C-alpha atoms as a printed R data frame, in Angstrom:
    type eleno elety resid chain resno       x       y       z
1   ATOM     1    CA   MET     A     1 -11.947  -1.027   3.505
2   ATOM     2    CA   LYS     A     2 -11.141   0.923   6.290
3   ATOM     3    CA   PHE     A     3  -8.461   1.724   7.553
4   ATOM     4    CA   ILE     A     4  -6.148   4.181   9.926
5   ATOM     5    CA   VAL     A     5  -3.149   3.992  11.449
6   ATOM     6    CA   GLY     A     6  -2.217   4.958  15.885
7   ATOM     7    CA   VAL     A     7  -0.141   4.326  17.917
8   ATOM     8    CA   LYS     A     8  -0.137   2.128  20.747
9   ATOM     9    CA   GLN     A     9  -1.129   3.124  24.744
10  ATOM    10    CA   ASN     A    10  -1.858   1.285  27.048
11  ATOM    11    CA   MET     A    11  -3.096  -2.575  28.237
12  ATOM    12    CA   THR     A    12  -6.686  -2.351  30.522
13  ATOM    13    CA   GLN     A    13 -10.244  -3.868  31.483
14  ATOM    14    CA   PHE     A    14 -13.390  -2.844  28.878
15  ATOM    15    CA   PHE     A    15 -16.648  -3.375  31.103
16  ATOM    16    CA   ALA     A    16 -19.648  -4.814  28.620
17  ATOM    17    CA   GLU     A    17 -23.297  -3.586  29.609
18  ATOM    18    CA   ASP     A    18 -24.037  -6.980  30.050
19  ATOM    19    CA   GLY     A    19 -21.081  -7.192  32.720
20  ATOM    20    CA   ARG     A    20 -18.861  -8.758  31.166
21  ATOM    21    CA   ALA     A    21 -14.976  -7.342  30.781
22  ATOM    22    CA   PHE     A    22 -12.512  -7.485  28.068
23  ATOM    23    CA   ALA     A    23  -8.445  -7.246  28.160
24  ATOM    24    CA   CYS     A    24  -8.287  -4.609  25.327
25  ATOM    25    CA   THR     A    25  -5.405  -2.311  23.822
26  ATOM    26    CA   VAL     A    26  -5.598   1.336  23.722
27  ATOM    27    CA   LEU     A    27  -4.860   2.921  20.684
28  ATOM    28    CA   LYS     A    28  -4.625   6.569  20.208
29  ATOM    29    CA   VAL     A    29  -5.924   7.181  15.897
30  ATOM    30    CA   THR     A    30  -4.270   9.281  14.638
31  ATOM    31    CA   PRO     A    31  -6.289  11.984  12.003
32  ATOM    32    CA   SER     A    32  -4.666  11.492   8.433
33  ATOM    33    CA   THR     A    33  -4.463  12.428   5.238
34  ATOM    34    CA   VAL     A    34  -5.068  10.749   1.945
35  ATOM    35    CA   THR     A    35  -1.727  11.956   0.363
36  ATOM    36    CA   GLN     A    36  -2.169   9.618  -3.204
37  ATOM    37    CA   VAL     A    37  -4.171   7.599  -4.358
38  ATOM    38    CA   LYS     A    38  -3.088   4.262  -6.589
39  ATOM    39    CA   GLU     A    39  -5.132   3.351  -9.699
40  ATOM    40    CA   MET     A    40  -4.442   0.418 -11.663
41  ATOM    41    CA   SER     A    41  -4.499   1.933 -15.143
42  ATOM    42    CA   ARG     A    42  -0.720   4.106 -13.538
43  ATOM    43    CA   ASP     A    43   0.710   2.319 -11.068
44  ATOM    44    CA   LYS     A    44  -0.430  -1.013 -11.935
45  ATOM    45    CA   TYR     A    45  -1.860  -1.932  -8.239
46  ATOM    46    CA   SER     A    46  -5.148   0.017  -6.298
47  ATOM    47    CA   ALA     A    47  -3.978   1.603  -2.965
48  ATOM    48    CA   VAL     A    48  -4.645   4.730  -0.614
49  ATOM    49    CA   GLN     A    49  -1.356   6.424   0.860
50  ATOM    50    CA   ILE     A    50  -1.654   8.651   3.713
51  ATOM    51    CA   GLY     A    51  -0.321  11.422   5.888
52  ATOM    52    CA   TYR     A    52  -0.723  10.577   9.707
53  ATOM    53    CA   GLY     A    53   1.242  12.911  12.288
54  ATOM    54    CA   GLU     A    54   2.283  16.770  12.284
55  ATOM    55    CA   GLN     A    55   6.310  17.422  11.435
56  ATOM    56    CA   LYS     A    56   7.320  20.275  10.024
57  ATOM    57    CA   LYS     A    57   8.030  21.832   7.116
58  ATOM    58    CA   GLU     A    58  11.900  23.166   7.712
59  ATOM    59    CA   ARG     A    59  12.305  19.272   8.369
60  ATOM    60    CA   LEU     A    60  11.009  17.998   5.024
61  ATOM    61    CA   THR     A    61  13.130  17.083   1.641
62  ATOM    62    CA   LYS     A    62  11.982  18.854  -1.565
63  ATOM    63    CA   ALA     A    63  10.652  15.686  -2.728
64  ATOM    64    CA   GLU     A    64   8.669  15.106  -0.006
65  ATOM    65    CA   LEU     A    65   7.754  19.164   0.168
66  ATOM    66    CA   GLY     A    66   6.547  18.032  -3.522
67  ATOM    67    CA   HIS     A    67   5.045  15.559  -2.603
68  ATOM    68    CA   LEU     A    68   2.536  16.404  -0.656
69  ATOM    69    CA   LYS     A    69   1.918  20.298  -2.646
70  ATOM    70    CA   GLU     A    70  -1.100  21.281  -1.055
71  ATOM    71    CA   ILE     A    71  -1.393  19.306   2.573
72  ATOM    72    CA   THR     A    72  -0.351  20.430   5.642
73  ATOM    73    CA   PRO     A    73   3.597  18.837   6.274
74  ATOM    74    CA   VAL     A    74   3.367  15.045   7.962
75  ATOM    75    CA   LYS     A    75   5.727  13.175  10.011
76  ATOM    76    CA   GLY     A    76   4.926   9.609   7.769
77  ATOM    77    CA   LEU     A    77   3.046   7.769   5.174
78  ATOM    78    CA   LYS     A    78   1.006   4.087   5.269
79  ATOM    79    CA   GLU     A    79   0.304   2.591   1.802
80  ATOM    80    CA   PHE     A    80  -3.110   0.447   2.075
81  ATOM    81    CA   ARG     A    81  -3.410  -1.728  -0.688
82  ATOM    82    CA   ILE     A    82  -7.468  -1.466  -1.641
83  ATOM    83    CA   SER     A    83  -9.523  -2.661  -4.359
84  ATOM    84    CA   GLU     A    84 -10.266  -0.421  -7.641
85  ATOM    85    CA   GLU     A    85 -13.418   0.158  -7.156
86  ATOM    86    CA   GLU     A    86 -12.820   1.333  -3.507
87  ATOM    87    CA   ALA     A    87 -10.278   3.211  -4.435
88  ATOM    88    CA   LYS     A    88 -12.750   5.167  -6.116
89  ATOM    89    CA   SER     A    89 -14.457   6.818  -3.130
90  ATOM    90    CA   TYR     A    90 -11.015   7.918  -1.954
91  ATOM    91    CA   ALA     A    91  -9.992  11.555  -3.073
92  ATOM    92    CA   ARG     A    92  -6.628  13.231  -2.252
93  ATOM    93    CA   GLY     A    93  -6.983  15.370   0.686
94  ATOM    94    CA   ALA     A    94  -9.032  14.049   2.388
95  ATOM    95    CA   LYS     A    95  -9.279  13.211   6.429
96  ATOM    96    CA   ILE     A    96  -9.661   9.991   7.571
97  ATOM    97    CA   ASP     A    97 -10.019  10.176  11.617
98  ATOM    98    CA   THR     A    98 -11.687   7.076  14.486
99  ATOM    99    CA   SER     A    99 -14.712   7.870  13.108
100 ATOM   100    CA   VAL     A   100 -14.150   5.500  10.487
101 ATOM   101    CA   PHE     A   101 -14.649   2.198  13.186
102 ATOM   102    CA   ASN     A   102 -17.821   1.376  14.552
103 ATOM   103    CA   VAL     A   103 -17.991  -0.631  18.016
104 ATOM   104    CA   GLY     A   104 -18.674  -3.879  16.664
105 ATOM   105    CA   ASP     A   105 -16.519  -4.012  13.982
106 ATOM   106    CA   THR     A   106 -13.768  -6.679  12.974
107 ATOM   107    CA   VAL     A   107 -10.055  -5.726  12.651
108 ATOM   108    CA   GLU     A   108  -6.284  -6.434  11.698
109 ATOM   109    CA   VAL     A   109  -3.916  -4.937  13.891
110 ATOM   110    CA   SER     A   110  -0.546  -4.794  11.659
111 ATOM   111    CA   ALA     A   111   3.201  -3.517  13.446
112 ATOM   112    CA   ILE     A   112   6.725  -4.601  15.137
113 ATOM   113    CA   SER     A   113   6.930  -6.581  17.999
114 ATOM   114    CA   LYS     A   114   8.810  -5.925  21.152
115 ATOM   115    CA   GLY     A   115  12.632  -6.973  20.340
116 ATOM   116    CA   LYS     A   116  14.041  -9.127  21.984
117 ATOM   117    CA   GLY     A   117  17.457  -9.825  21.528
118 ATOM   118    CA   PHE     A   118  19.558 -13.232  21.404
119 ATOM   119    CA   GLN     A   119  17.478 -15.978  23.266
120 ATOM   120    CA   GLY     A   120  17.774 -19.327  22.951
121 ATOM   121    CA   VAL     A   121  15.430 -22.010  22.111
122 ATOM   122    CA   VAL     A   122  13.485 -22.515  25.218
123 ATOM   123    CA   LYS     A   123  11.960 -19.324  24.779
124 ATOM   124    CA   ARG     A   124  12.711 -18.318  21.157
125 ATOM   125    CA   HIS     A   125  10.437 -21.781  19.957
126 ATOM   126    CA   GLY     A   126   9.401 -23.379  23.360
127 ATOM   127    CA   PHE     A   127  11.950 -25.645  23.420
128 ATOM   128    CA   HIS     A   128  11.086 -28.140  26.932
129 ATOM   129    CA   GLY     A   129  14.976 -28.953  27.387
130 ATOM   130    CA   GLY     A   130  16.978 -31.860  28.837
131 ATOM   131    CA   PRO     A   131  16.196 -34.052  31.217
132 ATOM   132    CA   ARG     A   132  16.504 -32.895  35.480
133 ATOM   133    CA   SER     A   133  18.113 -35.996  37.153
134 ATOM   134    CA   HIS     A   134  20.628 -39.017  34.928
135 ATOM   135    CA   GLY     A   135  23.366 -37.195  34.927
136 ATOM   136    CA   GLN     A   136  21.948 -34.289  33.984
137 ATOM   137    CA   LYS     A   137  24.238 -30.762  34.849
138 ATOM   138    CA   HIS     A   138  24.036 -27.895  32.745
139 ATOM   139    CA   SER     A   139  21.812 -28.666  29.597
140 ATOM   140    CA   GLU     A   140  18.613 -28.451  31.114
141 ATOM   141    CA   ARG     A   141  18.110 -25.674  28.160
142 ATOM   142    CA   GLU     A   142  19.632 -26.556  25.653
143 ATOM   143    CA   ALA     A   143  18.579 -27.420  22.196
144 ATOM   144    CA   GLY     A   144  20.530 -31.124  21.901
145 ATOM   145    CA   SER     A   145  21.719 -32.641  19.017
146 ATOM   146    CA   ILE     A   146  21.343 -30.196  15.324
147 ATOM   147    CA   GLY     A   147  22.751 -32.680  12.828
148 ATOM   148    CA   ALA     A   148  23.131 -36.750  12.258
149 ATOM   149    CA   THR     A   149  26.548 -38.606  10.686
150 ATOM   150    CA   TRP     A   150  25.311 -37.801   7.390
151 ATOM   151    CA   PRO     A   151  25.065 -35.196   5.573
152 ATOM   152    CA   GLN     A   152  27.110 -34.238   8.220
153 ATOM   153    CA   ARG     A   153  25.975 -30.519   8.005
154 ATOM   154    CA   VAL     A   154  23.147 -28.398   9.873
155 ATOM   155    CA   ILE     A   155  20.489 -28.524   7.735
156 ATOM   156    CA   LYS     A   156  18.376 -25.461   6.492
157 ATOM   157    CA   ASN     A   157  15.711 -23.883   9.089
158 ATOM   158    CA   LYS     A   158  17.491 -26.631  12.047
159 ATOM   159    CA   ARG     A   159  15.573 -24.337  14.900
160 ATOM   160    CA   MET     A   160  18.140 -22.484  17.212
161 ATOM   161    CA   PRO     A   161  18.752 -19.628  19.106
162 ATOM   162    CA   GLY     A   162  19.705 -16.639  18.242
163 ATOM   163    CA   ARG     A   163  17.315 -12.525  16.908
164 ATOM   164    CA   MET     A   164  14.482 -12.959  18.348
165 ATOM   165    CA   GLY     A   165  11.466 -10.452  18.178
166 ATOM   166    CA   GLY     A   166  11.766  -7.033  15.480
167 ATOM   167    CA   ASP     A   167   9.439  -8.593  13.590
168 ATOM   168    CA   ARG     A   168   5.903  -7.777  11.815
169 ATOM   169    CA   ILE     A   169   2.927  -9.083  13.768
170 ATOM   170    CA   THR     A   170  -0.670  -9.231  11.795
171 ATOM   171    CA   VAL     A   171  -2.902 -10.300  15.221
172 ATOM   172    CA   LYS     A   172  -6.750 -10.578  13.406
173 ATOM   173    CA   ASN     A   173 -10.377 -11.303  14.682
174 ATOM   174    CA   LEU     A   174  -9.885  -7.773  16.818
175 ATOM   175    CA   LYS     A   175 -13.379  -6.709  17.874
176 ATOM   176    CA   VAL     A   176 -13.600  -2.656  18.601
177 ATOM   177    CA   LEU     A   177 -15.106  -2.416  21.765
178 ATOM   178    CA   ALA     A   178 -15.229   1.774  21.967
179 ATOM   179    CA   VAL     A   179 -14.530   4.245  20.158
180 ATOM   180    CA   ASN     A   180 -13.663   7.521  21.781
181 ATOM   181    CA   LEU     A   181 -14.151  10.501  19.223
182 ATOM   182    CA   GLU     A   182 -13.463  13.225  21.224
183 ATOM   183    CA   GLU     A   183  -9.629  12.171  22.510
184 ATOM   184    CA   ASN     A   184  -9.523   9.802  18.795
185 ATOM   185    CA   LEU     A   185  -9.066   6.533  21.153
186 ATOM   186    CA   LEU     A   186 -10.172   2.847  19.874
187 ATOM   187    CA   LEU     A   187 -10.367   0.131  22.713
188 ATOM   188    CA   VAL     A   188  -9.506  -2.781  20.785
189 ATOM   189    CA   SER     A   189 -10.006  -6.496  22.055
190 ATOM   190    CA   GLY     A   190  -6.896  -8.982  23.166
191 ATOM   191    CA   ALA     A   191  -3.318  -7.610  22.642
192 ATOM   192    CA   VAL     A   192  -1.471  -5.799  19.742
193 ATOM   193    CA   PRO     A   193   1.865  -6.447  18.709
194 ATOM   194    CA   GLY     A   194   4.604  -3.927  20.370
195 ATOM   195    CA   ARG     A   195   6.129  -1.731  22.791
196 ATOM   196    CA   ARG     A   196   3.781   1.087  24.220
197 ATOM   197    CA   GLY     A   197   4.391   4.444  21.962
198 ATOM   198    CA   THR     A   198   4.506   1.651  19.284
199 ATOM   199    CA   LEU     A   199   3.014   2.780  15.619
200 ATOM   200    CA   VAL     A   200   0.371   0.529  14.640
201 ATOM   201    CA   GLU     A   201  -1.894   0.198  11.593
202 ATOM   202    CA   ILE     A   202  -5.179  -0.718  11.640
203 ATOM   203    CA   ARG     A   203  -7.840  -2.501   9.010
204 ATOM   204    CA   GLN     A   204 -11.048  -4.040   8.720
205 ATOM   205    CA   ALA     A   205 -10.205  -7.438   8.438
206 ATOM   206    CA   GLN     A   206 -10.562  -9.531   5.414
207 ATOM   207    CA   ILE     A   207 -13.676 -11.858   5.194
208 ATOM   208    CA   ASN     A   208 -13.968 -14.612   3.099
209 ATOM   209    CA   ALA     A   209 -16.434 -15.902   1.121
210 ATOM   210    CA   ASP     A   210 -15.590 -19.481   1.779
């Protein structure tokens, strides 16, 4: 499975050779280094841990320096679960960059969505609100009744106002439209979660055998 981390830049249009225009997101891919390969026999699961970005050595703890022994100090670590067979093709210290993806690849992107603060039910859950006539005055965006006479309490998981956004979101079935190796850019169809500057995880889409 292919994977890498990057930073969301902005959205733009991409024109294919046949003239079709696609809305796409520009992702600045950070060249990464494999910092650890986890094995089923030792760690009880198989995964590849990669380090991304650059960091001053003085800003790392002794534990982090020990973990990154003989590897250039990195800003952060991300782990990707893969099969045991795939894990054998990775070695500690190996480099991963934009070239792992090709035009036409199907990927899924995970990131933390924009935080929107405390929101009402219309924005948070898509409620229609109350009627705009027949005596209604200030209840156009209210939730309405939240319970009944019995059981005299609010039922669990009731959709109500509250904090919105700031969740980990995964968008699937996105296409790689272009790969820029010189500037480490990936153009991915559609929108991805987060604001400009959000760290995103890009991985090859898992295709079901069904």
